[in-house]
Each structure stands twice: as C-alpha cells, then as structure tokens.
C-alpha cells in the first residue's frame, strides 16, 4: 500500500513537534539542575520523549521509502552520481 504525500507531511509535523517537546524538556532539566532540584523524573520523561522521537523518525523513513518505491514503479529512474549530489533522471536519458 502506497502512502499519499500528506502522510509524509503529517509525519514531518509529528517529528518536528516531538523535537520541540524534547528541547523543552531539556531546558526544564537544565533549570532544575541550576536550582539544585532532583532531575530523575524529568530525565525519565526526557528518555521517553527521545524514544518517541526515534519511533516517529523511523515511521517517517518507512513512509519516505514507500513513496520512493511507488514513484519508481510509475516512472523508473536511475541515479547519476555527480561530485556533490545525486541526480535522478528518467531511464535511458543521460
């Protein structure tokens, strides 16, 4: 089953939101440390947020891979390597 591009956009949004939450939690931990407060619970939440981000990024990669495979079926391409980037060209054209 192919995923529509909107699935990728949603995945990108979820990843961005998870990164924001992780950054906020990192800031909270720093503030707690600065105030000499216990950070154990905040660090546990941070680890959960980090694992969540990793899971969301993995899901996004799955969607990207499926979109690329679907695009190749519709329009087979080959990769031409240049010094700085990959250039995708239709089969038979170079």
mmCIF file of N, CA, C and O in Angstrom:
data_model
loop_
_atom_site.group_PDB
_atom_site.id
_atom_site.type_symbol
_atom_site.label_atom_id
_atom_site.label_comp_id
_atom_site.label_asym_id
_atom_site.label_seq_id
_atom_site.Cartn_x
_atom_site.Cartn_y
_atom_site.Cartn_z
ATOM 1 N N UNK A 1 0.841 -1.187 0.000
ATOM 2 C CA UNK A 1 0.000 0.000 0.000
ATOM 3 C C UNK A 1 0.878 1.239 0.000
ATOM 4 O O UNK A 1 1.759 1.395 0.827
ATOM 5 N N UNK A 2 0.657 2.112 -0.941
ATOM 6 C CA UNK A 2 1.417 3.358 -1.021
ATOM 7 C C UNK A 2 0.799 4.398 -0.099
ATOM 8 O O UNK A 2 -0.402 4.387 0.153
ATOM 9 N N UNK A 3 1.639 5.267 0.382
ATOM 10 C CA UNK A 3 1.176 6.339 1.258
ATOM 11 C C UNK A 3 1.085 7.633 0.466
ATOM 12 O O UNK A 3 1.975 7.933 -0.322
ATOM 13 N N UNK A 4 0.036 8.398 0.668
ATOM 14 C CA UNK A 4 -0.015 9.698 -0.002
ATOM 15 C C UNK A 4 1.000 10.653 0.605
ATOM 16 O O UNK A 4 1.470 10.471 1.733
ATOM 17 N N UNK A 5 1.340 11.663 -0.162
ATOM 18 C CA UNK A 5 2.306 12.658 0.302
ATOM 19 C C UNK A 5 1.841 13.335 1.585
ATOM 20 O O UNK A 5 2.650 13.772 2.395
ATOM 21 N N UNK A 6 0.530 13.393 1.798
ATOM 22 C CA UNK A 6 0.027 14.024 3.026
ATOM 23 C C UNK A 6 0.449 13.223 4.261
ATOM 24 O O UNK A 6 0.638 13.803 5.335
ATOM 25 N N UNK A 7 0.606 11.900 4.112
ATOM 26 C CA UNK A 7 1.106 11.097 5.230
ATOM 27 C C UNK A 7 2.518 11.525 5.600
ATOM 28 O O UNK A 7 2.872 11.586 6.776
ATOM 29 N N UNK A 8 3.324 11.821 4.595
ATOM 30 C CA UNK A 8 4.687 12.281 4.847
ATOM 31 C C UNK A 8 4.672 13.652 5.518
ATOM 32 O O UNK A 8 5.423 13.893 6.464
ATOM 33 N N UNK A 9 3.798 14.525 5.061
ATOM 34 C CA UNK A 9 3.691 15.848 5.685
ATOM 35 C C UNK A 9 3.275 15.722 7.146
ATOM 36 O O UNK A 9 3.828 16.411 8.016
ATOM 37 N N UNK A 10 2.327 14.838 7.436
ATOM 38 C CA UNK A 10 1.901 14.616 8.813
ATOM 39 C C UNK A 10 3.038 14.049 9.648
ATOM 40 O O UNK A 10 3.231 14.448 10.804
ATOM 41 N N UNK A 11 3.778 13.114 9.077
ATOM 42 C CA UNK A 11 4.912 12.527 9.796
ATOM 43 C C UNK A 11 5.966 13.589 10.093
ATOM 44 O O UNK A 11 6.520 13.626 11.192
ATOM 45 N N UNK A 12 6.230 14.447 9.118
ATOM 46 C CA UNK A 12 7.205 15.527 9.336
ATOM 47 C C UNK A 12 6.744 16.462 10.449
ATOM 48 O O UNK A 12 7.547 16.900 11.282
ATOM 49 N N UNK A 13 5.454 16.743 10.481
ATOM 50 C CA UNK A 13 4.912 17.620 11.526
ATOM 51 C C UNK A 13 5.047 16.965 12.896
ATOM 52 O O UNK A 13 5.433 17.611 13.872
ATOM 53 N N UNK A 14 4.741 15.671 12.981
ATOM 54 C CA UNK A 14 4.865 14.973 14.264
ATOM 55 C C UNK A 14 6.304 14.927 14.745
ATOM 56 O O UNK A 14 6.579 15.090 15.936
ATOM 57 N N UNK A 15 7.242 14.726 13.827
ATOM 58 C CA UNK A 15 8.666 14.714 14.188
ATOM 59 C C UNK A 15 9.080 16.090 14.702
ATOM 60 O O UNK A 15 9.767 16.204 15.724
ATOM 61 N N UNK A 16 8.660 17.136 14.025
ATOM 62 C CA UNK A 16 9.012 18.499 14.455
ATOM 63 C C UNK A 16 8.445 18.800 15.839
ATOM 64 O O UNK A 16 9.142 19.375 16.692
ATOM 65 N N UNK A 17 7.206 18.392 16.078
ATOM 66 C CA UNK A 17 6.596 18.614 17.391
ATOM 67 C C UNK A 17 7.319 17.824 18.478
ATOM 68 O O UNK A 17 7.534 18.328 19.582
ATOM 69 N N UNK A 18 7.713 16.603 18.161
ATOM 70 C CA UNK A 18 8.437 15.789 19.140
ATOM 71 C C UNK A 18 9.793 16.415 19.467
ATOM 72 O O UNK A 18 10.228 16.403 20.622
ATOM 73 N N UNK A 19 10.457 16.972 18.458
ATOM 74 C CA UNK A 19 11.741 17.648 18.710
ATOM 75 C C UNK A 19 11.552 18.860 19.609
ATOM 76 O O UNK A 19 12.375 19.120 20.489
ATOM 77 N N UNK A 20 10.475 19.604 19.384
ATOM 78 C CA UNK A 20 10.190 20.767 20.238
ATOM 79 C C UNK A 20 9.976 20.335 21.687
ATOM 80 O O UNK A 20 10.508 20.958 22.610
ATOM 81 N N UNK A 21 9.204 19.266 21.883
ATOM 82 C CA UNK A 21 8.955 18.774 23.244
ATOM 83 C C UNK A 21 10.251 18.319 23.904
ATOM 84 O O UNK A 21 10.475 18.560 25.096
ATOM 85 N N UNK A 22 11.093 17.668 23.128
ATOM 86 C CA UNK A 22 12.377 17.208 23.658
ATOM 87 C C UNK A 22 13.243 18.392 24.071
ATOM 88 O O UNK A 22 13.861 18.373 25.148
ATOM 89 N N UNK A 23 13.275 19.431 23.246
ATOM 90 C CA UNK A 23 14.043 20.635 23.581
ATOM 91 C C UNK A 23 13.507 21.307 24.839
ATOM 92 O O UNK A 23 14.287 21.749 25.692
ATOM 93 N N UNK A 24 12.188 21.375 24.956
ATOM 94 C CA UNK A 24 11.591 21.973 26.152
ATOM 95 C C UNK A 24 11.942 21.168 27.403
ATOM 96 O O UNK A 24 12.252 21.736 28.455
ATOM 97 N N UNK A 25 11.907 19.851 27.273
ATOM 98 C CA UNK A 25 12.232 19.013 28.425
ATOM 99 C C UNK A 25 13.702 19.163 28.800
ATOM 100 O O UNK A 25 14.049 19.193 29.981
ATOM 101 N N UNK A 26 14.564 19.293 27.810
ATOM 102 C CA UNK A 26 15.995 19.520 28.073
ATOM 103 C C UNK A 26 16.179 20.826 28.853
ATOM 104 O O UNK A 26 16.955 20.880 29.816
ATOM 105 N N UNK A 27 15.447 21.865 28.450
ATOM 106 C CA UNK A 27 15.513 23.144 29.158
ATOM 107 C C UNK A 27 15.032 23.010 30.603
ATOM 108 O O UNK A 27 15.624 23.579 31.516
ATOM 109 N N UNK A 28 13.946 22.253 30.789
ATOM 110 C CA UNK A 28 13.434 22.040 32.151
ATOM 111 C C UNK A 28 14.478 21.353 33.030
ATOM 112 O O UNK A 28 14.655 21.722 34.201
ATOM 113 N N UNK A 29 15.143 20.373 32.476
ATOM 114 C CA UNK A 29 16.169 19.654 33.233
ATOM 115 C C UNK A 29 17.298 20.598 33.619
ATOM 116 O O UNK A 29 17.770 20.584 34.768
ATOM 117 N N UNK A 30 17.716 21.440 32.686
ATOM 118 C CA UNK A 30 18.785 22.393 32.984
ATOM 119 C C UNK A 30 18.365 23.359 34.091
ATOM 120 O O UNK A 30 19.163 23.676 34.985
ATOM 121 N N UNK A 31 17.117 23.816 34.045
ATOM 122 C CA UNK A 31 16.625 24.727 35.089
ATOM 123 C C UNK A 31 16.555 24.023 36.441
ATOM 124 O O UNK A 31 16.890 24.618 37.473
ATOM 125 N N UNK A 32 16.110 22.786 36.429
ATOM 126 C CA UNK A 32 16.073 22.034 37.683
ATOM 127 C C UNK A 32 17.481 21.858 38.257
ATOM 128 O O UNK A 32 17.694 22.024 39.465
ATOM 129 N N UNK A 33 18.424 21.518 37.408
ATOM 130 C CA UNK A 33 19.817 21.363 37.870
ATOM 131 C C UNK A 33 20.361 22.672 38.420
ATOM 132 O O UNK A 33 21.050 22.675 39.437
ATOM 133 N N UNK A 34 20.055 23.760 37.711
ATOM 134 C CA UNK A 34 20.541 25.067 38.163
ATOM 135 C C UNK A 34 19.984 25.404 39.540
ATOM 136 O O UNK A 34 20.674 26.033 40.352
ATOM 137 N N UNK A 35 18.769 24.969 39.812
ATOM 138 C CA UNK A 35 18.153 25.220 41.111
ATOM 139 C C UNK A 35 18.447 24.118 42.128
ATOM 140 O O UNK A 35 17.862 24.105 43.200
ATOM 141 N N UNK A 36 19.335 23.213 41.741
ATOM 142 C CA UNK A 36 19.736 22.094 42.611
ATOM 143 C C UNK A 36 18.554 21.210 43.024
ATOM 144 O O UNK A 36 18.472 20.732 44.145
ATOM 145 N N UNK A 37 17.635 21.007 42.067
ATOM 146 C CA UNK A 37 16.481 20.146 42.313
ATOM 147 C C UNK A 37 16.751 18.761 41.723
ATOM 148 O O UNK A 37 17.594 18.588 40.838
ATOM 149 N N UNK A 38 15.998 17.797 42.189
ATOM 150 C CA UNK A 38 16.097 16.431 41.678
ATOM 151 C C UNK A 38 15.630 16.404 40.219
ATOM 152 O O UNK A 38 14.582 16.960 39.888
ATOM 153 N N UNK A 39 16.395 15.755 39.355
ATOM 154 C CA UNK A 39 16.060 15.703 37.930
ATOM 155 C C UNK A 39 15.692 14.294 37.464
ATOM 156 O O UNK A 39 15.477 14.085 36.273
ATOM 157 N N UNK A 40 15.614 13.343 38.377
ATOM 158 C CA UNK A 40 15.372 11.951 37.970
ATOM 159 C C UNK A 40 14.091 11.786 37.160
ATOM 160 O O UNK A 40 14.102 11.151 36.103
ATOM 161 N N UNK A 41 12.993 12.322 37.651
ATOM 162 C CA UNK A 41 11.723 12.178 36.926
ATOM 163 C C UNK A 41 11.770 12.915 35.584
ATOM 164 O O UNK A 41 11.296 12.396 34.557
ATOM 165 N N UNK A 42 12.338 14.104 35.573
ATOM 166 C CA UNK A 42 12.439 14.882 34.334
ATOM 167 C C UNK A 42 13.323 14.162 33.314
ATOM 168 O O UNK A 42 13.033 14.175 32.118
ATOM 169 N N UNK A 43 14.377 13.524 33.786
ATOM 170 C CA UNK A 43 15.252 12.777 32.881
ATOM 171 C C UNK A 43 14.557 11.528 32.351
ATOM 172 O O UNK A 43 14.755 11.144 31.187
ATOM 173 N N UNK A 44 13.730 10.894 33.180
ATOM 174 C CA UNK A 44 12.958 9.733 32.712
ATOM 175 C C UNK A 44 11.990 10.151 31.605
ATOM 176 O O UNK A 44 11.856 9.457 30.596
ATOM 177 N N UNK A 45 11.334 11.284 31.789
ATOM 178 C CA UNK A 45 10.437 11.806 30.753
ATOM 179 C C UNK A 45 11.228 12.127 29.490
ATOM 180 O O UNK A 45 10.792 11.822 28.370
ATOM 181 N N UNK A 46 12.407 12.695 29.650
ATOM 182 C CA UNK A 46 13.268 13.012 28.507
ATOM 183 C C UNK A 46 13.585 11.748 27.705
ATOM 184 O O UNK A 46 13.511 11.749 26.473
ATOM 185 N N UNK A 47 13.933 10.674 28.401
ATOM 186 C CA UNK A 47 14.263 9.426 27.705
ATOM 187 C C UNK A 47 13.055 8.891 26.937
ATOM 188 O O UNK A 47 13.188 8.411 25.808
ATOM 189 N N UNK A 48 11.881 9.000 27.536
ATOM 190 C CA UNK A 48 10.658 8.562 26.841
ATOM 191 C C UNK A 48 10.407 9.425 25.608
ATOM 192 O O UNK A 48 10.075 8.915 24.533
ATOM 193 N N UNK A 49 10.570 10.730 25.750
ATOM 194 C CA UNK A 49 10.378 11.636 24.609
ATOM 195 C C UNK A 49 11.379 11.334 23.499
ATOM 196 O O UNK A 49 11.037 11.372 22.313
ATOM 197 N N UNK A 50 12.616 11.020 23.890
ATOM 198 C CA UNK A 50 13.640 10.704 22.890
ATOM 199 C C UNK A 50 13.287 9.418 22.150
ATOM 200 O O UNK A 50 13.395 9.348 20.917
ATOM 201 N N UNK A 51 12.829 8.395 22.874
ATOM 202 C CA UNK A 51 12.429 7.140 22.216
ATOM 203 C C UNK A 51 11.225 7.365 21.309
ATOM 204 O O UNK A 51 11.135 6.778 20.225
ATOM 205 N N UNK A 52 10.312 8.208 21.738
ATOM 206 C CA UNK A 52 9.162 8.541 20.902
ATOM 207 C C UNK A 52 9.610 9.214 19.616
ATOM 208 O O UNK A 52 9.134 8.874 18.518
ATOM 209 N N UNK A 53 10.535 10.154 19.731
ATOM 210 C CA UNK A 53 11.069 10.827 18.541
ATOM 211 C C UNK A 53 11.719 9.817 17.604
ATOM 212 O O UNK A 53 11.500 9.852 16.389
ATOM 213 N N UNK A 54 12.506 8.910 18.138
ATOM 214 C CA UNK A 54 13.163 7.894 17.306
ATOM 215 C C UNK A 54 12.129 7.031 16.585
ATOM 216 O O UNK A 54 12.300 6.696 15.413
ATOM 217 N N UNK A 55 11.049 6.683 17.276
ATOM 218 C CA UNK A 55 9.985 5.893 16.661
ATOM 219 C C UNK A 55 9.301 6.676 15.541
ATOM 220 O O UNK A 55 9.055 6.138 14.454
ATOM 221 N N UNK A 56 9.006 7.938 15.798
ATOM 222 C CA UNK A 56 8.372 8.776 14.775
ATOM 223 C C UNK A 56 9.283 8.953 13.562
ATOM 224 O O UNK A 56 8.808 8.949 12.415
ATOM 225 N N UNK A 57 10.581 9.126 13.795
ATOM 226 C CA UNK A 57 11.521 9.256 12.676
ATOM 227 C C UNK A 57 11.583 7.958 11.870
ATOM 228 O O UNK A 57 11.645 7.993 10.636
ATOM 229 N N UNK A 58 11.539 6.828 12.558
ATOM 230 C CA UNK A 58 11.523 5.544 11.859
ATOM 231 C C UNK A 58 10.288 5.394 10.992
ATOM 232 O O UNK A 58 10.360 4.927 9.850
ATOM 233 N N UNK A 59 9.155 5.792 11.513
ATOM 234 C CA UNK A 59 7.908 5.733 10.744
ATOM 235 C C UNK A 59 7.978 6.658 9.531
ATOM 236 O O UNK A 59 7.536 6.306 8.443
ATOM 237 N N UNK A 60 8.555 7.842 9.735
ATOM 238 C CA UNK A 60 8.700 8.771 8.610
ATOM 239 C C UNK A 60 9.576 8.153 7.524
ATOM 240 O O UNK A 60 9.267 8.253 6.332
ATOM 241 N N UNK A 61 10.650 7.478 7.917
ATOM 242 C CA UNK A 61 11.527 6.831 6.934
ATOM 243 C C UNK A 61 10.788 5.739 6.168
ATOM 244 O O UNK A 61 10.994 5.571 4.959
ATOM 245 N N UNK A 62 9.923 5.004 6.854
ATOM 246 C CA UNK A 62 9.126 3.985 6.170
ATOM 247 C C UNK A 62 8.226 4.622 5.109
ATOM 248 O O UNK A 62 8.111 4.107 3.994
ATOM 249 N N UNK A 63 7.594 5.710 5.463
ATOM 250 C CA UNK A 63 6.714 6.409 4.512
ATOM 251 C C UNK A 63 7.528 6.921 3.329
ATOM 252 O O UNK A 63 7.124 6.756 2.167
ATOM 253 N N UNK A 64 8.694 7.524 3.608
ATOM 254 C CA UNK A 64 9.551 8.010 2.519
ATOM 255 C C UNK A 64 9.955 6.869 1.595
ATOM 256 O O UNK A 64 9.899 7.015 0.363
ATOM 257 N N UNK A 65 10.359 5.741 2.165
ATOM 258 C CA UNK A 65 10.772 4.595 1.347
ATOM 259 C C UNK A 65 9.634 4.102 0.461
ATOM 260 O O UNK A 65 9.839 3.810 -0.715
ATOM 261 N N UNK A 66 8.433 4.031 1.027
ATOM 262 C CA UNK A 66 7.290 3.570 0.232
ATOM 263 C C UNK A 66 6.937 4.560 -0.872
ATOM 264 O O UNK A 66 6.580 4.158 -1.982
ATOM 265 N N UNK A 67 7.056 5.844 -0.585
ATOM 266 C CA UNK A 67 6.787 6.845 -1.620
ATOM 267 C C UNK A 67 7.810 6.753 -2.745
ATOM 268 O O UNK A 67 7.461 6.858 -3.926
ATOM 269 N N UNK A 68 9.061 6.542 -2.396
ATOM 270 C CA UNK A 68 10.107 6.417 -3.418
ATOM 271 C C UNK A 68 9.864 5.165 -4.260
ATOM 272 O O UNK A 68 9.948 5.213 -5.495
ATOM 273 N N UNK A 69 9.550 4.044 -3.609
ATOM 274 C CA UNK A 69 9.281 2.813 -4.363
ATOM 275 C C UNK A 69 8.077 2.989 -5.294
ATOM 276 O O UNK A 69 8.097 2.547 -6.441
ATOM 277 N N UNK A 70 7.043 3.647 -4.804
ATOM 278 C CA UNK A 70 5.858 3.872 -5.635
ATOM 279 C C UNK A 70 6.199 4.767 -6.823
ATOM 280 O O UNK A 70 5.715 4.537 -7.938
ATOM 281 N N UNK A 71 7.024 5.769 -6.608
ATOM 282 C CA UNK A 71 7.415 6.667 -7.698
ATOM 283 C C UNK A 71 8.245 5.924 -8.736
ATOM 284 O O UNK A 71 8.095 6.151 -9.941
ATOM 285 N N UNK A 72 9.090 5.008 -8.287
ATOM 286 C CA UNK A 72 9.920 4.247 -9.223
ATOM 287 C C UNK A 72 9.069 3.324 -10.085
ATOM 288 O O UNK A 72 9.370 3.110 -11.251
ATOM 289 N N UNK A 73 8.002 2.800 -9.523
ATOM 290 C CA UNK A 73 7.110 1.934 -10.298
ATOM 291 C C UNK A 73 6.421 2.740 -11.387
ATOM 292 O O UNK A 73 6.303 2.300 -12.521
ATOM 293 N N UNK A 74 5.987 3.949 -11.033
ATOM 294 C CA UNK A 74 5.309 4.812 -12.012
ATOM 295 C C UNK A 74 6.279 5.366 -13.049
ATOM 296 O O UNK A 74 5.930 5.536 -14.200
ATOM 297 N N UNK A 75 7.494 5.662 -12.633
ATOM 298 C CA UNK A 75 8.464 6.291 -13.521
ATOM 299 C C UNK A 75 9.855 5.768 -13.163
ATOM 300 O O UNK A 75 10.545 6.378 -12.354
ATOM 301 N N UNK A 76 10.256 4.640 -13.758
ATOM 302 C CA UNK A 76 11.567 4.083 -13.419
ATOM 303 C C UNK A 76 12.677 5.102 -13.677
ATOM 304 O O UNK A 76 12.673 5.811 -14.670
ATOM 305 N N UNK A 77 13.578 5.179 -12.746
ATOM 306 C CA UNK A 77 14.677 6.133 -12.846
ATOM 307 C C UNK A 77 15.985 5.444 -12.519
ATOM 308 O O UNK A 77 16.018 4.344 -11.987
ATOM 309 N N UNK A 78 17.042 6.098 -12.849
ATOM 310 C CA UNK A 78 18.358 5.635 -12.424
ATOM 311 C C UNK A 78 19.068 6.800 -11.782
ATOM 312 O O UNK A 78 18.719 7.961 -11.996
ATOM 313 N N UNK A 79 20.072 6.498 -11.003
ATOM 314 C CA UNK A 79 20.793 7.542 -10.291
ATOM 315 C C UNK A 79 22.075 7.851 -11.038
ATOM 316 O O UNK A 79 22.827 6.961 -11.394
ATOM 317 N N UNK A 80 22.311 9.114 -11.292
ATOM 318 C CA UNK A 80 23.555 9.573 -11.887
ATOM 319 C C UNK A 80 24.320 10.277 -10.779
ATOM 320 O O UNK A 80 23.811 11.207 -10.151
ATOM 321 N N UNK A 81 25.521 9.810 -10.513
ATOM 322 C CA UNK A 81 26.311 10.392 -9.437
ATOM 323 C C UNK A 81 27.122 11.564 -9.973
ATOM 324 O O UNK A 81 27.785 11.468 -10.984
ATOM 325 N N UNK A 82 27.059 12.673 -9.298
ATOM 326 C CA UNK A 82 27.911 13.797 -9.625
ATOM 327 C C UNK A 82 28.787 14.058 -8.417
ATOM 328 O O UNK A 82 28.701 13.363 -7.413
ATOM 329 N N UNK A 83 29.639 15.041 -8.486
ATOM 330 C CA UNK A 83 30.562 15.311 -7.381
ATOM 331 C C UNK A 83 29.844 15.675 -6.098
ATOM 332 O O UNK A 83 30.292 15.341 -5.018
ATOM 333 N N UNK A 84 28.726 16.369 -6.182
ATOM 334 C CA UNK A 84 28.111 16.918 -4.983
ATOM 335 C C UNK A 84 26.732 16.365 -4.664
ATOM 336 O O UNK A 84 26.275 16.484 -3.556
ATOM 337 N N UNK A 85 26.025 15.792 -5.624
ATOM 338 C CA UNK A 85 24.662 15.380 -5.350
ATOM 339 C C UNK A 85 24.258 14.226 -6.242
ATOM 340 O O UNK A 85 24.956 13.869 -7.173
ATOM 341 N N UNK A 86 23.148 13.652 -5.908
ATOM 342 C CA UNK A 86 22.563 12.611 -6.739
ATOM 343 C C UNK A 86 21.561 13.274 -7.666
ATOM 344 O O UNK A 86 20.777 14.097 -7.243
ATOM 345 N N UNK A 87 21.609 12.896 -8.912
ATOM 346 C CA UNK A 87 20.660 13.432 -9.887
ATOM 347 C C UNK A 87 19.818 12.270 -10.381
ATOM 348 O O UNK A 87 20.337 11.279 -10.862
ATOM 349 N N UNK A 88 18.512 12.401 -10.250
ATOM 350 C CA UNK A 88 17.611 11.350 -10.731
ATOM 351 C C UNK A 88 17.170 11.717 -12.137
ATOM 352 O O UNK A 88 16.670 12.802 -12.382
ATOM 353 N N UNK A 89 17.379 10.782 -13.072
ATOM 354 C CA UNK A 89 16.995 11.023 -14.448
ATOM 355 C C UNK A 89 16.128 9.865 -14.927
ATOM 356 O O UNK A 89 16.334 8.719 -14.513
ATOM 357 N N UNK A 90 15.192 10.148 -15.848
ATOM 358 C CA UNK A 90 14.392 9.045 -16.407
ATOM 359 C C UNK A 90 15.289 8.022 -17.098
ATOM 360 O O UNK A 90 16.337 8.375 -17.632
ATOM 361 N N UNK A 91 14.895 6.780 -17.034
ATOM 362 C CA UNK A 91 15.649 5.689 -17.658
ATOM 363 C C UNK A 91 15.947 5.990 -19.115
ATOM 364 O O UNK A 91 15.099 6.479 -19.840
ATOM 365 N N UNK A 92 17.170 5.709 -19.520
ATOM 366 C CA UNK A 92 17.545 5.868 -20.918
ATOM 367 C C UNK A 92 18.035 7.258 -21.275
ATOM 368 O O UNK A 92 18.533 7.475 -22.368
ATOM 369 N N UNK A 93 17.916 8.225 -20.407
ATOM 370 C CA UNK A 93 18.382 9.586 -20.698
ATOM 371 C C UNK A 93 19.574 9.878 -19.791
ATOM 372 O O UNK A 93 19.539 9.645 -18.620
ATOM 373 N N UNK A 94 20.617 10.396 -20.362
ATOM 374 C CA UNK A 94 21.786 10.769 -19.547
ATOM 375 C C UNK A 94 22.505 11.941 -20.155
ATOM 376 O O UNK A 94 22.465 12.169 -21.314
#
